[in-house]
Short mmCIF file of C-alpha atoms in Angstrom, two decimals:
data_model
loop_
_atom_site.label_atom_id
_atom_site.label_comp_id
_atom_site.label_asym_id
_atom_site.label_seq_id
_atom_site.Cartn_x
_atom_site.Cartn_y
_atom_site.Cartn_z
CA VAL A 1 0.00 0.00 0.00
CA PHE A 2 1.41 3.36 -0.96
CA ASP A 3 0.19 6.91 -1.33
CA ILE A 4 -0.48 8.33 -4.77
CA GLN A 5 -1.54 11.69 -6.04
CA ARG A 6 -4.91 12.41 -7.60
CA ASN A 7 -3.52 11.68 -11.05
CA PRO A 8 -1.18 8.68 -10.68
CA LEU A 9 -0.41 8.65 -14.42
CA ALA A 10 1.43 11.96 -13.95
CA ASN A 11 3.10 10.84 -10.72
CA ARG A 12 6.43 9.24 -11.57
CA ALA A 13 7.17 8.36 -7.94
CA ALA A 14 3.95 6.34 -7.75
CA ALA A 15 4.81 4.57 -11.02
CA VAL A 16 8.27 3.64 -9.76
CA ALA A 17 6.91 2.37 -6.42
CA LEU A 18 4.21 0.36 -8.18
CA ALA A 19 6.74 -1.10 -10.63
CA HIS A 20 8.88 -2.36 -7.72
CA LEU A 21 5.82 -4.03 -6.17
CA ILE A 22 4.79 -5.67 -9.44
CA GLU A 23 8.31 -7.04 -10.06
CA GLY A 24 8.01 -9.09 -6.85
CA VAL A 25 4.67 -10.77 -7.56
CA ASP A 26 3.58 -13.59 -9.82
CA VAL A 27 0.11 -12.37 -10.76
CA LEU A 28 -1.94 -9.19 -10.30
CA HIS A 29 -5.61 -8.85 -9.43
CA LEU A 30 -6.93 -5.47 -10.57
CA HIS A 31 -10.29 -4.14 -9.36
CA GLY A 32 -12.29 -1.69 -11.45
CA LEU A 33 -11.69 0.08 -14.71
CA TRP A 34 -12.72 3.76 -14.49
CA ASP A 35 -9.59 4.82 -12.67
CA PRO A 36 -6.06 5.67 -13.82
CA LEU A 37 -4.39 3.43 -11.22
CA PRO A 38 -5.51 0.04 -12.65
CA CYS A 39 -4.52 1.31 -16.09
CA MET A 40 -1.04 2.19 -14.87
CA ALA A 41 -0.71 -1.15 -13.04
CA ALA A 42 -1.80 -3.04 -16.18
CA ARG A 43 0.72 -1.14 -18.32
CA ILE A 44 3.57 -1.99 -15.91
CA ALA A 45 2.40 -5.62 -15.73
CA ARG A 46 2.49 -5.93 -19.53
CA LYS A 47 5.95 -4.38 -19.59
CA HIS A 48 7.26 -6.95 -17.09
CA ARG A 49 5.22 -9.78 -18.66
CA LYS A 50 3.21 -10.39 -15.50
CA PRO A 51 -0.28 -11.91 -15.91
CA TYR A 52 -3.16 -10.02 -14.39
CA VAL A 53 -6.88 -10.54 -13.80
CA VAL A 54 -9.42 -7.69 -13.93
CA SER A 55 -12.58 -7.75 -11.80
CA LEU A 56 -15.07 -5.39 -13.43
CA HIS A 57 -17.55 -5.17 -10.50
CA GLY A 58 -20.43 -4.22 -12.79
CA MET A 59 -18.59 -1.33 -14.45
CA LEU A 60 -19.53 -2.54 -17.93
CA LEU A 61 -23.23 -2.96 -17.18
CA GLU A 62 -25.59 -1.06 -19.46
CA ARG A 63 -26.72 1.19 -16.60
CA SER A 64 -23.12 2.00 -15.67
CA ILE A 65 -22.12 2.76 -19.27
CA ALA A 66 -25.16 5.01 -19.72
CA HIS A 67 -23.92 7.23 -16.87
CA HIS A 68 -21.40 9.70 -18.37
CA HIS A 69 -21.68 7.67 -21.59
CA LEU A 70 -19.39 9.78 -23.80
CA ARG A 71 -16.71 10.14 -21.14
CA LYS A 72 -16.57 6.38 -20.56
CA ARG A 73 -16.51 5.61 -24.27
CA LEU A 74 -13.53 7.92 -24.69
CA PHE A 75 -11.82 6.34 -21.68
CA LEU A 76 -12.33 2.87 -23.16
CA ALA A 77 -10.89 3.96 -26.49
CA ALA A 78 -7.86 5.64 -24.91
CA LEU A 79 -6.96 3.31 -22.01
CA GLY A 80 -9.66 0.83 -21.02
CA ASN A 81 -9.60 -1.45 -24.07
CA ARG A 82 -5.84 -1.88 -23.76
CA VAL A 83 -6.27 -2.94 -20.13
CA LEU A 84 -8.94 -5.49 -21.06
CA ARG A 85 -7.05 -6.89 -24.05
CA GLY A 86 -3.88 -7.46 -22.04
CA ALA A 87 -5.64 -9.30 -19.20
CA THR A 88 -5.25 -13.02 -18.76
CA ALA A 89 -8.82 -13.29 -17.49
CA LEU A 90 -11.80 -11.03 -16.85
CA HIS A 91 -13.75 -11.74 -13.67
CA PHE A 92 -17.53 -11.32 -13.45
CA THR A 93 -19.67 -12.04 -10.41
CA THR A 94 -22.80 -13.17 -12.29
CA GLN A 95 -23.69 -14.51 -15.71
CA ALA A 96 -26.04 -11.54 -16.22
CA GLU A 97 -23.14 -9.14 -15.70
CA LEU A 98 -21.08 -11.01 -18.30
CA ASP A 99 -23.95 -11.07 -20.80
CA GLN A 100 -24.36 -7.27 -20.63
CA ALA A 101 -20.61 -6.68 -20.94
CA VAL A 102 -20.08 -8.93 -23.98
CA PRO A 103 -20.52 -6.16 -26.62
CA LEU A 104 -17.69 -4.16 -25.01
CA LEU A 105 -15.26 -7.02 -24.38
CA PRO A 106 -12.25 -7.67 -26.62
CA LYS A 107 -11.43 -11.10 -27.96
CA GLY A 108 -8.72 -13.06 -26.24
CA PRO A 109 -8.99 -12.82 -22.44
CA GLU A 110 -10.78 -15.68 -20.69
CA ARG A 111 -14.12 -14.71 -19.18
CA VAL A 112 -14.76 -16.22 -15.75
CA VAL A 113 -17.92 -16.02 -13.63
CA ILE A 114 -17.19 -16.43 -9.91
CA PRO A 115 -19.74 -15.11 -7.37
CA LEU A 116 -18.50 -12.97 -4.51
CA THR A 117 -18.28 -14.89 -1.24
CA ILE A 118 -17.41 -14.25 2.40
CA GLU A 119 -15.52 -16.32 4.94
CA SER A 120 -17.80 -18.68 6.83
CA GLY A 121 -16.08 -17.79 10.10
CA LEU A 122 -17.54 -14.30 9.95
CA LEU A 123 -20.98 -15.81 10.61
CA ASP A 124 -20.02 -17.93 13.63
CA ASN A 125 -20.43 -15.30 16.36
CA GLN A 126 -23.69 -13.55 15.62
CA PRO A 127 -25.29 -11.09 18.06
CA ASP A 128 -28.66 -11.80 19.61
CA ALA A 129 -31.47 -11.40 17.08
CA ASN A 130 -33.37 -9.07 19.42
CA ARG A 131 -30.41 -6.91 20.39
CA TRP A 132 -31.66 -4.10 18.19
CA ARG A 133 -34.67 -3.63 20.47
CA GLN A 134 -32.54 -2.01 23.16
CA TYR A 135 -31.76 0.78 20.68
CA PHE A 136 -35.36 1.14 19.44
CA PRO A 137 -37.62 0.18 22.35
CA GLU A 138 -40.48 2.31 21.02
CA LEU A 139 -41.01 0.07 17.95
CA PRO A 140 -43.88 -2.44 18.34
CA ASP A 141 -43.03 -6.13 18.39
CA THR A 142 -45.55 -6.76 15.63
CA TRP A 143 -43.64 -4.68 13.10
CA PRO A 144 -41.61 -6.65 10.54
CA ARG A 145 -37.86 -6.26 10.43
CA LEU A 146 -36.06 -5.29 7.22
CA LEU A 147 -32.28 -4.99 6.92
CA PHE A 148 -31.04 -3.18 3.81
CA LEU A 149 -27.24 -2.96 3.64
CA SER A 150 -26.66 -0.63 0.73
CA ARG A 151 -27.06 2.90 -0.47
CA ILE A 152 -30.47 3.96 -1.76
CA HIS A 153 -29.83 3.88 -5.51
CA PRO A 154 -31.84 2.52 -8.46
CA VAL A 155 -29.10 0.05 -9.39
CA LYS A 156 -29.38 -1.53 -5.92
CA ASN A 157 -32.95 -2.56 -6.80
CA LEU A 158 -34.61 -1.37 -3.59
CA PRO A 159 -38.06 -1.13 -5.31
CA SER A 160 -37.94 -4.89 -6.01
CA LEU A 161 -37.19 -5.54 -2.35
CA ILE A 162 -40.14 -3.38 -1.27
CA ALA A 163 -42.42 -5.07 -3.82
CA ALA A 164 -41.47 -8.49 -2.41
CA LEU A 165 -42.75 -7.56 1.04
CA PRO A 166 -46.30 -8.56 2.08
CA PRO A 167 -48.96 -6.09 0.81
CA PRO A 168 -49.64 -4.49 4.23
CA VAL A 169 -45.93 -3.79 4.59
CA GLY A 170 -44.63 -2.86 1.12
CA TRP A 171 -46.65 0.31 0.68
CA ARG A 172 -45.75 1.47 4.19
CA VAL A 173 -42.04 1.07 3.46
CA GLY A 174 -42.46 2.90 0.14
CA PHE A 175 -44.24 5.80 1.81
CA GLY A 176 -41.60 5.78 4.55
CA VAL A 177 -38.74 6.14 2.05
CA GLY A 178 -40.62 8.98 0.33
CA ALA A 179 -41.32 10.68 3.67
CA VAL A 180 -37.65 10.60 4.65
CA ALA A 181 -36.67 12.13 1.30
CA ALA A 182 -39.36 14.80 1.70
CA LEU A 183 -38.10 15.73 5.16
CA ILE A 184 -34.54 16.04 3.85
CA PHE A 185 -35.68 18.32 1.02
CA ALA A 186 -37.84 20.36 3.41
CA TRP A 187 -34.85 20.90 5.67
CA ALA A 188 -32.55 21.81 2.75
CA ARG A 189 -35.20 24.20 1.40
CA ARG A 190 -34.48 26.56 4.30
CA PHE A 191 -31.10 27.36 2.79
CA VAL A 192 -32.29 27.91 -0.79
CA PRO A 193 -33.44 31.48 -1.54
CA GLU A 194 -36.57 32.26 -3.47
CA SER A 195 -36.26 32.93 -7.18
CA PRO A 196 -35.96 36.72 -7.62
CA ARG A 197 -37.55 36.42 -11.05
CA TRP A 198 -40.58 34.59 -9.64
CA LEU A 199 -40.94 37.15 -6.84
CA TRP A 200 -40.71 39.97 -9.39
CA ILE A 201 -43.37 38.44 -11.64
CA LYS A 202 -45.70 37.96 -8.67
CA GLY A 203 -45.29 41.58 -7.68
CA TRP A 204 -43.10 41.25 -4.59
CA ARG A 205 -40.47 43.68 -5.86
CA ALA A 206 -39.00 44.66 -2.49
CA LYS A 207 -38.52 41.02 -1.49
CA ALA A 208 -36.95 40.29 -4.88
CA ARG A 209 -34.45 43.10 -4.31
CA ARG A 210 -33.64 41.75 -0.84
CA VAL A 211 -33.00 38.25 -2.21
CA VAL A 212 -30.70 39.63 -4.92
CA ALA A 213 -28.86 41.71 -2.30
CA GLU A 214 -28.39 38.63 -0.08
CA ILE A 215 -27.06 36.59 -3.01
CA GLU A 216 -24.65 39.38 -3.95
CA ALA A 217 -23.48 39.70 -0.34
CA ALA A 218 -22.90 35.95 -0.03
CA SER A 219 -21.08 35.61 -3.36
CA GLY A 220 -19.17 38.88 -3.22
CA VAL A 221 -20.25 39.66 -6.80
CA ARG A 222 -22.36 42.75 -7.42
CA THR A 223 -24.54 43.13 -10.50
CA PRO A 224 -24.98 46.82 -11.30
CA GLY A 225 -28.54 47.98 -11.84
CA LEU A 226 -30.40 45.17 -10.03
CA THR A 227 -30.67 46.59 -6.53
CA THR A 228 -29.99 50.27 -7.09
CA PRO A 229 -32.71 52.97 -7.35
CA GLU A 230 -31.14 54.10 -10.62
CA ALA A 231 -32.38 50.95 -12.30
CA GLY A 232 -35.80 52.60 -12.77
CA LEU A 233 -37.69 49.53 -11.50
CA PRO A 234 -41.25 50.15 -10.25
CA GLU A 235 -41.88 49.97 -6.51
CA GLU A 236 -44.51 47.83 -4.76
CA GLY A 237 -47.28 50.34 -5.38
CA ASP A 238 -46.63 50.43 -9.13
CA VAL A 239 -47.12 46.71 -9.63
CA GLN A 240 -50.12 45.48 -11.58
CA PRO A 241 -52.54 43.12 -9.73
CA ARG A 242 -51.25 39.58 -9.62
CA ALA A 243 -52.91 36.94 -11.75
CA THR A 244 -55.46 34.76 -10.00
CA PHE A 245 -55.39 30.96 -9.98
CA TRP A 246 -58.11 30.64 -12.62
CA ARG A 247 -56.41 33.19 -14.83
CA ASP A 248 -53.22 31.11 -14.66
CA VAL A 249 -55.21 27.97 -15.56
CA HIS A 250 -56.81 29.73 -18.52
CA THR A 251 -53.38 30.90 -19.73
CA LEU A 252 -51.97 27.36 -19.51
CA PHE A 253 -54.82 25.85 -21.54
CA ARG A 254 -54.67 28.64 -24.12
CA ARG A 255 -50.88 28.68 -24.63
CA TYR A 256 -49.84 25.09 -23.90
CA PRO A 257 -52.81 22.75 -24.59
CA GLY A 258 -50.60 19.81 -25.51
CA ARG A 259 -48.47 20.04 -22.40
CA VAL A 260 -51.52 20.39 -20.16
CA ALA A 261 -53.13 17.31 -21.72
CA LEU A 262 -49.93 15.29 -21.31
CA GLY A 263 -49.53 16.39 -17.71
CA ALA A 264 -53.12 15.49 -16.90
CA LEU A 265 -52.68 12.07 -18.54
CA LEU A 266 -49.49 11.35 -16.56
CA LEU A 267 -51.15 12.50 -13.34
CA ALA A 268 -54.17 10.28 -13.95
CA SER A 269 -52.01 7.24 -14.79
CA GLY A 270 -49.87 7.84 -11.70
CA VAL A 271 -52.96 7.73 -9.51
CA ALA A 272 -54.84 4.96 -11.30
CA LEU A 273 -52.07 2.39 -11.79
CA PRO A 274 -50.96 2.10 -8.13
CA SER A 275 -54.61 1.91 -7.08
CA ALA A 276 -55.27 -0.92 -9.52
CA ALA A 277 -52.11 -2.73 -8.39
CA ALA A 278 -53.15 -2.38 -4.75
CA ARG A 279 -56.59 -3.90 -5.48
CA GLU A 280 -54.95 -6.92 -7.03
#
């Protein structure tokens, strides 16, 4: 283990230290692909004719490639394909992962599917199953227990886990996840200023000026003409009456009929489909 800079490809000291380590081993096991360090290790291994295995860890899945698609395609063309071609074997944890990665894999390296495992000894000394109750005594005994060891991310397939729960439980967990997210956004909303443009359109000119002044004070950048009397902006008393709700609705239907129809259709389907699924 050694320290490297943010860009190890430009760090000659890291390359020299890594080369000394690779000279003393028989085979390398590289983890990941979207990082300069495995690329540098693979280049040194090829130079010293050392075999190496690359574990992709899902980095060539369709969902992973779709994220920053252009950047990853360029990285594959410049460095990644050379790393994969020079490998003795490519390690995948499931057959599904291998199947999705096939279009991006070069010919030559052996493709091996080996599931990730843990040492059996780690499961010998387990804590009491009810130990958690001393930390959450207020939870009823009738509530089910769900342990989710992961980050909340679509690729972790949390919706499938919720859907697999019994009907009285799944919807409660779903609403609970949404409630937690709503509370986080409500708390973060306190630190986000109102839109000065929206305030100005609605007629709250003084408040719009205050928000702009606060933003300028926080950023240290002043925009001439926005908060000064010389800008010639009308004061509160000069503002026209604000549009009513029904006037806004009439404007939406008159100017954007297609968007309103699409929004209404999506809203109706979002309400109807979960209700139908719950009845089944």
